[in-house]
Short mmCIF file of C-alpha atoms in Angstrom, two decimals:
data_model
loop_
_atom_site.label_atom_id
_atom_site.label_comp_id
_atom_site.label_asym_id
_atom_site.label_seq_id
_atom_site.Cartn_x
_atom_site.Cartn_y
_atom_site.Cartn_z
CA UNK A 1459 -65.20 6.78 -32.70
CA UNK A 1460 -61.77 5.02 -31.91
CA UNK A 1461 -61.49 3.21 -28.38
CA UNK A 1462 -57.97 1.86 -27.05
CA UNK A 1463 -57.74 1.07 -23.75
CA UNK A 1464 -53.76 1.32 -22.08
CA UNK A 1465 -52.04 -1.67 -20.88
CA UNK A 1466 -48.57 -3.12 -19.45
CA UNK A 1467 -46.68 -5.86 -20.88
CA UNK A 1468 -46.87 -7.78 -17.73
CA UNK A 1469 -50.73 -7.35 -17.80
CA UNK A 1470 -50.42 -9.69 -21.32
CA UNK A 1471 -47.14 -11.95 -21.01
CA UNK A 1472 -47.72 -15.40 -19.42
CA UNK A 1473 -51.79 -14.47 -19.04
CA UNK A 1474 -53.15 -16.67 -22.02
CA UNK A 1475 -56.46 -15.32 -21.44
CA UNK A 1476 -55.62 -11.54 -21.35
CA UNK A 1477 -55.30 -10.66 -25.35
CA UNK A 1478 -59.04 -12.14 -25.34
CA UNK A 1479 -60.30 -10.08 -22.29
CA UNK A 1480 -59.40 -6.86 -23.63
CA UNK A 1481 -60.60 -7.31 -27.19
CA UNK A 1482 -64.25 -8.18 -25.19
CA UNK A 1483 -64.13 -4.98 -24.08
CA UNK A 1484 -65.05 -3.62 -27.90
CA UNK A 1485 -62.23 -1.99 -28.49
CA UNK A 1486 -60.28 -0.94 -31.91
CA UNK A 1487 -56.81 -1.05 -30.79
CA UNK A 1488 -54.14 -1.54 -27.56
CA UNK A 1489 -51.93 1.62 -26.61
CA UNK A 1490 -49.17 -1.06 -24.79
CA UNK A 1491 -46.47 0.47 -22.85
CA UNK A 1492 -42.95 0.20 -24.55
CA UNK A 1493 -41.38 2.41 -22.71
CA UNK A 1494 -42.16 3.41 -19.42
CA UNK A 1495 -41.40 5.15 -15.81
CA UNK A 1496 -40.66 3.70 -12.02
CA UNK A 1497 -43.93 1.74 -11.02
CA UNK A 1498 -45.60 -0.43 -8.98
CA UNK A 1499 -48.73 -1.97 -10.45
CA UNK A 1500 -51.30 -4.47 -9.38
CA UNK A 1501 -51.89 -7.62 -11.64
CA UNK A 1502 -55.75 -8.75 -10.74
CA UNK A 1503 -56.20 -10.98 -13.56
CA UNK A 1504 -53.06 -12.48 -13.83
CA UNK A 1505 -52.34 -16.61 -13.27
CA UNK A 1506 -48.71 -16.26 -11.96
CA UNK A 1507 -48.82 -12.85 -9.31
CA UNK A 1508 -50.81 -10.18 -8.48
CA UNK A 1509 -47.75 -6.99 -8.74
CA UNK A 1510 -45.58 -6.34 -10.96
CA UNK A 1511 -42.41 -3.67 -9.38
CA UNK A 1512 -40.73 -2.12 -12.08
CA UNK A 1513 -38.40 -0.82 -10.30
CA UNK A 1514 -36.98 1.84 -12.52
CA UNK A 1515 -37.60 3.20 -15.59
CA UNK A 1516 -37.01 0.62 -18.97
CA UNK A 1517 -37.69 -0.13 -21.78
CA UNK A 1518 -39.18 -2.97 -23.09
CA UNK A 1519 -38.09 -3.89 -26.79
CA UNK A 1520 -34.95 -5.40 -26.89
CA UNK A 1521 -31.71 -2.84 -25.87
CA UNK A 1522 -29.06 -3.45 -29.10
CA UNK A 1523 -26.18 -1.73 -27.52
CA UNK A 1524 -24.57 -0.92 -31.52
CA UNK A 1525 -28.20 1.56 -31.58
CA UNK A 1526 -27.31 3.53 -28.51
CA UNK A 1527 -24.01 5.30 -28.93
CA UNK A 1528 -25.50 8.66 -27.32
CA UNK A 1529 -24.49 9.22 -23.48
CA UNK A 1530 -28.12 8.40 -22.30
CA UNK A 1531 -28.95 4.41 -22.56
CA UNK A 1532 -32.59 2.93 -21.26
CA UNK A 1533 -32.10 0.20 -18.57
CA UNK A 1534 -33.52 -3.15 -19.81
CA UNK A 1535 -36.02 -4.71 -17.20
CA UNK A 1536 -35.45 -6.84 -14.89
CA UNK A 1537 -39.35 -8.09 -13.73
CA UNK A 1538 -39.52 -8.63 -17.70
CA UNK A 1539 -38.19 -10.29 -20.82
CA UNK A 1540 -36.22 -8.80 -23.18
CA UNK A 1541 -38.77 -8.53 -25.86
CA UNK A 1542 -42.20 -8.40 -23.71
CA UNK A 1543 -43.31 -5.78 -26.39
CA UNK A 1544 -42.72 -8.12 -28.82
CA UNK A 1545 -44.25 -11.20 -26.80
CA UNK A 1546 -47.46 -9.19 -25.75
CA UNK A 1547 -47.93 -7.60 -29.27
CA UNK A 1548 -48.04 -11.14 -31.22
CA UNK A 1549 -51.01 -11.77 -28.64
CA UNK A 1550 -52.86 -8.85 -29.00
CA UNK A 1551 -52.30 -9.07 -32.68
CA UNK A 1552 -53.43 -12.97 -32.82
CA UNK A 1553 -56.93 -11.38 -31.87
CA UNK A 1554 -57.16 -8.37 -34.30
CA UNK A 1555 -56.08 -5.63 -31.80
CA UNK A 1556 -53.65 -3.58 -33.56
CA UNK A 1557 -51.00 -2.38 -30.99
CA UNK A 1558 -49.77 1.27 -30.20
CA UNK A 1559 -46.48 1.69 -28.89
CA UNK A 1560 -47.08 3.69 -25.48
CA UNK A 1561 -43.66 5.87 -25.40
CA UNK A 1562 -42.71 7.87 -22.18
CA UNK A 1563 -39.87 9.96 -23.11
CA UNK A 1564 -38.36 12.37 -20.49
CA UNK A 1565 -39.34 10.81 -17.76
CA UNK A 1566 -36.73 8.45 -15.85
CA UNK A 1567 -35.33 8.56 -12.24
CA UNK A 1568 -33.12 6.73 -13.28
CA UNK A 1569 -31.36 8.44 -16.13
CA UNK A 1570 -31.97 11.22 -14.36
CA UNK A 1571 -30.07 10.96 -11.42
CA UNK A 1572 -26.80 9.35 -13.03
CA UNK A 1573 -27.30 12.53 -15.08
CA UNK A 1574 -27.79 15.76 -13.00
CA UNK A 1575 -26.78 17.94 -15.06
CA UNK A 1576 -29.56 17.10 -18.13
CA UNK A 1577 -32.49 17.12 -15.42
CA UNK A 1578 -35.01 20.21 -14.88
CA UNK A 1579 -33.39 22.75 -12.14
CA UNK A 1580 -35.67 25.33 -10.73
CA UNK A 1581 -35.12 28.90 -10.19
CA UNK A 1582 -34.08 27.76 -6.49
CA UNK A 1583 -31.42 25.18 -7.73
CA UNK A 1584 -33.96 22.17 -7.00
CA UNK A 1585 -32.88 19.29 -9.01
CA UNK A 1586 -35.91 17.39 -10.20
CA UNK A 1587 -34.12 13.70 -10.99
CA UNK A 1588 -37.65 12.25 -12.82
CA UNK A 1589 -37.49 15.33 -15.53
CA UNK A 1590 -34.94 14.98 -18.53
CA UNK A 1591 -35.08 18.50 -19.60
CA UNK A 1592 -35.01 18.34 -23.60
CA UNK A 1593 -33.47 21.34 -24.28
CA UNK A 1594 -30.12 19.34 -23.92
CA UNK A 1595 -28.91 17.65 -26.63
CA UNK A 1596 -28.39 14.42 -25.25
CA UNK A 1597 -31.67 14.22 -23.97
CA UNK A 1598 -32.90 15.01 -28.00
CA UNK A 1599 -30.92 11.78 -28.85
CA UNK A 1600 -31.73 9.75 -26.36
CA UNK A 1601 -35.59 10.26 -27.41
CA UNK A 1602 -34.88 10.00 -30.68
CA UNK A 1603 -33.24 6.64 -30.27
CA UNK A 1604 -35.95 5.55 -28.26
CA UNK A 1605 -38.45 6.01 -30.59
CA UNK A 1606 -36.44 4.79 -33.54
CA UNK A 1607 -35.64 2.00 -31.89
CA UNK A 1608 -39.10 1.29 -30.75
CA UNK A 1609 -40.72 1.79 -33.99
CA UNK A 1610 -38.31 -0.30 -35.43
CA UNK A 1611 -37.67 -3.60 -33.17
CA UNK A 1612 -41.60 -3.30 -31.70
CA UNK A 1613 -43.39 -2.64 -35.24
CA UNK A 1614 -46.42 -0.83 -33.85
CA UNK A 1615 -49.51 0.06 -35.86
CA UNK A 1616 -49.21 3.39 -33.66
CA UNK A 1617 -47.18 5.43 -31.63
CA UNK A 1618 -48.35 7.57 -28.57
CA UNK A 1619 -45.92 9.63 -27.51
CA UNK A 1620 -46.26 11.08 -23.40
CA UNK A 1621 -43.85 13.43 -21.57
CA UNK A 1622 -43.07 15.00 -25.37
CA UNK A 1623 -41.78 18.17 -23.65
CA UNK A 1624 -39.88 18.86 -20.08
CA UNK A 1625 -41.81 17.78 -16.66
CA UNK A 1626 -42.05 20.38 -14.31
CA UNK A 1627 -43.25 20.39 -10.80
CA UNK A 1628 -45.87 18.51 -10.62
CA UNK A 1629 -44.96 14.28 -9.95
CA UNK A 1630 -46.13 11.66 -7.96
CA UNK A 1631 -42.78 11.33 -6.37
CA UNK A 1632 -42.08 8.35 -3.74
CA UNK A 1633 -44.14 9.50 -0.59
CA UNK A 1634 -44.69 12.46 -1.93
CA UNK A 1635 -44.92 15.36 0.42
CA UNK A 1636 -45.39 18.95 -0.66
CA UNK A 1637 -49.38 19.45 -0.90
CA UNK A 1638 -48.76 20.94 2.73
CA UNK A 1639 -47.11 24.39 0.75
CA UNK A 1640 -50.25 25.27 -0.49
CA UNK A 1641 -48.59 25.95 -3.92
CA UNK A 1642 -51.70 26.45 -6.60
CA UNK A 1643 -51.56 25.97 -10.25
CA UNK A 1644 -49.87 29.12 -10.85
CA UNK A 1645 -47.06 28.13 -8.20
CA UNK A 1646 -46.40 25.35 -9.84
CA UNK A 1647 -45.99 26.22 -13.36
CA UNK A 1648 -43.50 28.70 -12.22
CA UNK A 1649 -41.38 26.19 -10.12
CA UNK A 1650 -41.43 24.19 -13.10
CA UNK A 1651 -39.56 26.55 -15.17
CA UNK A 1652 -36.02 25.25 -15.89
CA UNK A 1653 -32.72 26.59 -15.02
CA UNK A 1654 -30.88 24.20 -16.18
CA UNK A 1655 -27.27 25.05 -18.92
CA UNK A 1656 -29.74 23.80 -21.69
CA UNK A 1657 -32.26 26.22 -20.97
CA UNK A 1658 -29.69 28.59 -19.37
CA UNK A 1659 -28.41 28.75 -23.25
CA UNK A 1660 -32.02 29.16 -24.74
CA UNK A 1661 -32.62 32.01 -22.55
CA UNK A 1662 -29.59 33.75 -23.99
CA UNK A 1663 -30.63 33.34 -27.92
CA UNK A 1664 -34.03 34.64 -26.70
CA UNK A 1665 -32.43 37.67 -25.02
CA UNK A 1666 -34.18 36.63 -21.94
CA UNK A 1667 -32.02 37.54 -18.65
CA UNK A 1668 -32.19 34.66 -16.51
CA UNK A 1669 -30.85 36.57 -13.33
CA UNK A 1670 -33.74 38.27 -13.56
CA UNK A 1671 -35.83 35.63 -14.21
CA UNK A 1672 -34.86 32.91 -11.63
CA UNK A 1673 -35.46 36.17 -9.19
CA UNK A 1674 -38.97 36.78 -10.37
CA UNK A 1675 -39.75 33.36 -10.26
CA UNK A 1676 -38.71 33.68 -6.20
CA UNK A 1677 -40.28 36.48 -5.30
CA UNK A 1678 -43.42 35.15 -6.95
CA UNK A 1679 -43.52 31.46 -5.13
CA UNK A 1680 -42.86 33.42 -1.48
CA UNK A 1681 -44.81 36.10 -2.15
CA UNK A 1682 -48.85 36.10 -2.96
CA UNK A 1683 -50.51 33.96 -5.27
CA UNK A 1684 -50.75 35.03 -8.65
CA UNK A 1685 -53.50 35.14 -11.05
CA UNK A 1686 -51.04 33.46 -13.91
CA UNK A 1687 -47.84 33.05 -15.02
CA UNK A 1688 -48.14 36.07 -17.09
CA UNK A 1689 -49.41 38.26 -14.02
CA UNK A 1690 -46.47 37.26 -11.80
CA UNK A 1691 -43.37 37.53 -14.60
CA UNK A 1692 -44.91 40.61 -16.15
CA UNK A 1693 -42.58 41.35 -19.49
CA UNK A 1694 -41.21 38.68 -18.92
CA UNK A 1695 -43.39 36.46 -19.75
CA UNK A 1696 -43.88 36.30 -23.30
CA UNK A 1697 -40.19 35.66 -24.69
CA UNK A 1698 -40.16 32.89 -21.89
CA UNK A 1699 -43.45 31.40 -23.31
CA UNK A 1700 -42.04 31.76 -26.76
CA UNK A 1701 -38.70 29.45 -25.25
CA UNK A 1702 -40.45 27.01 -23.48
CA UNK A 1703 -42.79 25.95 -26.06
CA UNK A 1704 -40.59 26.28 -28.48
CA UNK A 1705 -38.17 23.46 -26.58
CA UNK A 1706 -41.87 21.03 -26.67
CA UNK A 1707 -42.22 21.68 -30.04
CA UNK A 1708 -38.48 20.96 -31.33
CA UNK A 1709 -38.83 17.56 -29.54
CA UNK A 1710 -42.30 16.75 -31.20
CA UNK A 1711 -40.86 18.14 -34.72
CA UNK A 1712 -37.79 15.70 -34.19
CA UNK A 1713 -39.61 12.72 -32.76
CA UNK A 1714 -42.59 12.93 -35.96
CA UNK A 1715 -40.37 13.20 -38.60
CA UNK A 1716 -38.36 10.09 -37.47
CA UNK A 1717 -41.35 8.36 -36.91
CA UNK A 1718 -42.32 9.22 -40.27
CA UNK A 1719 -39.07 8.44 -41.69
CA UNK A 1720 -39.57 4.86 -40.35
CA UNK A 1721 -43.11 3.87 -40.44
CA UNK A 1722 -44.92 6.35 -42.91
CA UNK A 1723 -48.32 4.91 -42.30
CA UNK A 1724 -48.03 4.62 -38.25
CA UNK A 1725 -50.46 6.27 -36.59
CA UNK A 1726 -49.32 9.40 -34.19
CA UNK A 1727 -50.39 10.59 -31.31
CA UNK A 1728 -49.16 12.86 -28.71
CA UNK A 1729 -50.27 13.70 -25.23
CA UNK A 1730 -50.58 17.15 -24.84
CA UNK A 1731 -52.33 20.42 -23.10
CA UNK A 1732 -53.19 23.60 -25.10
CA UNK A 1733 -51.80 25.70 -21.61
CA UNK A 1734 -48.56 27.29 -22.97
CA UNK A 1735 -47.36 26.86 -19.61
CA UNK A 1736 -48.17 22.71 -19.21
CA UNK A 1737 -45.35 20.67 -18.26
CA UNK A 1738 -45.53 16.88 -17.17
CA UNK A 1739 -47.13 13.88 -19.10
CA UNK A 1740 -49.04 16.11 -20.56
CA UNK A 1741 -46.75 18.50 -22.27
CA UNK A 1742 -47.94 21.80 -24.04
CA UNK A 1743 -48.83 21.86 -27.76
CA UNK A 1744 -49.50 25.26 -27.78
CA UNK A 1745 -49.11 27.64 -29.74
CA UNK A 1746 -49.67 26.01 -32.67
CA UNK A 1747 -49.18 22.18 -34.19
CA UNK A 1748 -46.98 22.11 -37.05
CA UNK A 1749 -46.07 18.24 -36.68
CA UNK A 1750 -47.52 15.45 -39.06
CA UNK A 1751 -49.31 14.53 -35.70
CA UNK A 1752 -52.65 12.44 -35.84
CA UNK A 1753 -54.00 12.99 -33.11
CA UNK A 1754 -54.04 15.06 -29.60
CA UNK A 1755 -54.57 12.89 -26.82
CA UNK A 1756 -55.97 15.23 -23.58
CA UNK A 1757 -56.12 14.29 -19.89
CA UNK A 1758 -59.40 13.78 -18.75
CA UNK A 1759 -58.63 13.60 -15.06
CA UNK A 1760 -60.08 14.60 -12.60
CA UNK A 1761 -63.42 14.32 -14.57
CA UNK A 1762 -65.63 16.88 -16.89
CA UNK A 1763 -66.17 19.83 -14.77
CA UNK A 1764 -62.41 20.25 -14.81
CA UNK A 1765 -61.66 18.65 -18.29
CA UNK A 1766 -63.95 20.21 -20.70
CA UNK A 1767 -62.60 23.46 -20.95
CA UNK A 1768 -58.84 21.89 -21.71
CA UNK A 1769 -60.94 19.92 -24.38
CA UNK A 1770 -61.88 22.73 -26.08
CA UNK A 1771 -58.91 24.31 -26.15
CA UNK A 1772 -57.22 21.54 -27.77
CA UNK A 1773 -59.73 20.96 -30.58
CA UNK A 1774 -59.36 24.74 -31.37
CA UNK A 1775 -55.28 24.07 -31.78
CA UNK A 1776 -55.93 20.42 -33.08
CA UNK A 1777 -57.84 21.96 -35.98
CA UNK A 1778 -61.08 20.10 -37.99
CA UNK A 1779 -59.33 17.38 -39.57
CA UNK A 1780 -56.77 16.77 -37.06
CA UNK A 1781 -58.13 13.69 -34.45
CA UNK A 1782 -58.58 14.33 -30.78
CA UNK A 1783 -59.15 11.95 -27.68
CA UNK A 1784 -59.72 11.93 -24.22
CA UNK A 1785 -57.88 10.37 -21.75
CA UNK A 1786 -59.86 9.37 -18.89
CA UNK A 1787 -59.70 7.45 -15.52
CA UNK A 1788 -61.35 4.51 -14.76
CA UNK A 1789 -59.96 3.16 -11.65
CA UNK A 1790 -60.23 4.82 -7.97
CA UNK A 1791 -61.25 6.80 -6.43
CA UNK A 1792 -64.01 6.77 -8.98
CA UNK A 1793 -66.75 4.43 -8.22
CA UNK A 1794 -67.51 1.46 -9.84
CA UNK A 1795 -70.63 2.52 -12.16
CA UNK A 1796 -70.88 1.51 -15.74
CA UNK A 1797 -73.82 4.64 -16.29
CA UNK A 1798 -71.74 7.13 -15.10
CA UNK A 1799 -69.24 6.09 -17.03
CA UNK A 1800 -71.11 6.16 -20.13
CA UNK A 1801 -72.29 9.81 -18.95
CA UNK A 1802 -69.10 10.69 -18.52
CA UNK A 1803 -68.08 9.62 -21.87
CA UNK A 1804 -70.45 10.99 -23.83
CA UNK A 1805 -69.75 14.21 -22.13
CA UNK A 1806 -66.82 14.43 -23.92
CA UNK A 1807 -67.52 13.56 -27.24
CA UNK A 1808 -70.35 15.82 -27.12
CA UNK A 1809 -67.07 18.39 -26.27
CA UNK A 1810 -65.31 17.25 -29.37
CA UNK A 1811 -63.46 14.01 -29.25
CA UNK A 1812 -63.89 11.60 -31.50
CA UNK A 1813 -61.50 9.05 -29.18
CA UNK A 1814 -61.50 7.34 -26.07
CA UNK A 1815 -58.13 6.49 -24.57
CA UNK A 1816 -59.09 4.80 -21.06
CA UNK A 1817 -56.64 4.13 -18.69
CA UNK A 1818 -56.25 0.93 -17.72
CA UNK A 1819 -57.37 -2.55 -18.56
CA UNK A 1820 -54.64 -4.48 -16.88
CA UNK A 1821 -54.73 -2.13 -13.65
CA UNK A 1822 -58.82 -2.75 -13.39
CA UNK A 1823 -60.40 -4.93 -11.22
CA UNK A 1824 -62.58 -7.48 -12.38
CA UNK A 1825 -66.01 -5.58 -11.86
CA UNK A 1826 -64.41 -1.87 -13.00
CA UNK A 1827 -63.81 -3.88 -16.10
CA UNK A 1828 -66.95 -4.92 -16.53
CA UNK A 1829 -68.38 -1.56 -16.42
CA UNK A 1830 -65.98 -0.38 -18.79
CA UNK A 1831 -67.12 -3.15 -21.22
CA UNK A 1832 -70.95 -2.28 -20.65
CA UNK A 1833 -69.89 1.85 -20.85
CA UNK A 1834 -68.31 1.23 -24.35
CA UNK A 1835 -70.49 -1.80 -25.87
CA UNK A 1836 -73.48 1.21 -25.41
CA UNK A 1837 -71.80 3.88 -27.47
#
């Protein structure tokens, strides 16, 4: 079993005592953000401050403006040096932990709203500014720049790619304030279907008449709630499904092979849901995985009740020899108990995964991070 807990650069930089901290925690390797989204995150451990506001999306290898000739270019940060990949990677590495190179891809308020136009539109015109939709072709090479670039400046034993595939609805905007609709699962996934001229385009190859569509959609989100997608978009549905993961999987086909290209014996691994209709962080894989992809990384939030089933479902798509972790949440509101942690664990690797991704050791406080270390040391 494979344990790698997440972490910031900030967490590491300037904190001599933080590559040492997290390798106590028994773990086999570091998934360390290299690129990442708008944040504000608390610092409990380190000498020097106690937040870190990243104040728009970056990312953190080095930006070589001869690389980037494509229309989209990552901000460099601010709150960071230019190479804090680089800077927290030699630490991590000077104490054995091999580093993955935590990629968000289509996710950036900041590209986003400079770029309207390559954003996810719903069926109401909604712009959603966080959500690069990558059925544009600018988005595809700004990813794919990203990633080269990343696997080539930051030199990561891994990569683990999140947001592979368009964001939808779903976000945890700035004072966010639309749980008051009452809009269910169902709701969401369809107001996360995209109207923008990428998708507009996609829908036309498929023979799928928008119009019609984006009217469906309407009727559906002001009308009664729906037992699924399928149920509310009736024929619909299945040429839409076909589109939609078909624009997930052209990104994750695209992004592996230039991993590949790069770094043949990187490890891969991809955050993703087995729902054909999953957009977000956690993109769909479904129907099938086709990619050289190591392993399927599933959220594990809001615990097992809810998470078991989506495990499940992704080891049938992952396949017997194809690796699959969980990605679970150790920081509030859960309570501060190594045992149930443990529990909770093993619940899922009795459900099929044979990783643990936990999320986060630079965000923990001192005593959640000692019940993470007593959790995993018993495992």
């Amino acid at each position: 079993m494979t344990k790698i807990p997440y972490a910031y650069t900030w967490d590491v930089v300037g904190d001599p005592a933080a590559a040492e901290r997290i390798a106590s925690l028994g773990v086999d390797a570091v998934a360390l953000a290299a690129s990442y989204h708008t944040t504000r995150a608390a610092t409990p451990f380190h000498p020097q401050h106690r937040m870190v506001n990243a104040a728009h999306a970056a990312c953190y290898v080095p930006i070589r403006p001869s690389e980037w000739q494509g229309r989209l270019v990552p901000p460099a940060p601010s709150w960071a040096p230019g190479d804090s990949f680089g800077a927290a990677r030699a630490s991590l590495r000077s104490v054995g932990l091999p580093v993955h190179a935590w990629t968000v891809l289509t996710h950036s308020t900041h590209l986003g709203s400079a770029n309207p136009d390559l954003v996810v539109r719903n069926a109401f015109g909604d712009l959603y500014p966080y959500a690069l939709c990558p059925s544009n072709e600018d988005v595809l090479e700004y990813c794919s720049t990203l990633v080269r670039e990343i696997v080539t400046l930051g030199e990561p034993e891994g990569v683990i790619l999140e947001a592979c595939g368009p964001l939808g609805f779903f976000h945890g905007g700035h004072h966010e304030k639309t749980d008051g609709a009452d809009w269910g699962k169902v709701h969401q996934q369809l107001l996360s279907l995209c109207f923008c001229s990428g998708c507009l385009a996609r829908y036309a190859k498929a023979d799928l008449d928008a119009d019609r569509l984006r009217a469906a959609v309407k009727s559906t989100v002001d009308g009664p709630v729906p037992s699924s997608v399928e149920d509310a978009l009736g024929g619909l549905a299945e040429r839409l499904r076909d589109v939609r993961t078909g624009i997930a999987a052209d990104l994750r086909s695209l992004l592996v092979k230039e991993i590949r290209s790069l770094a043949p014996g990187a490890a891969i691994s991809v955050h993703g849901n087995a729902d054909p209709w999953a957009a977000g962080p956690f993109a769909t894989v479904a129907p099938v995985i086709n990619e050289d992809i190591d392993t399927v990384v599933v959220t594990c939030w809001p615990g097992p009740e809810a998470s078991v089933p989506g495990i499940e479902a992704a080891r049938a798509l992952a396949g017997p020899d194809r690796g699959l972790a969980a990605y679970v949440l150790t920081l509030p509101p859960r309570p501060v108990d190594a045992d149930a942690l443990r529990t909770e664990f093993e619940r899922y690797l009795a459900a099929g995964v044979d990783e643990l991704h936990v999320y986060h050791a630079g965000l923990a406080s001192p005593a959640r991070l000692t019940a993470i270390r007593e959790a995993l040391s018993s495992l």
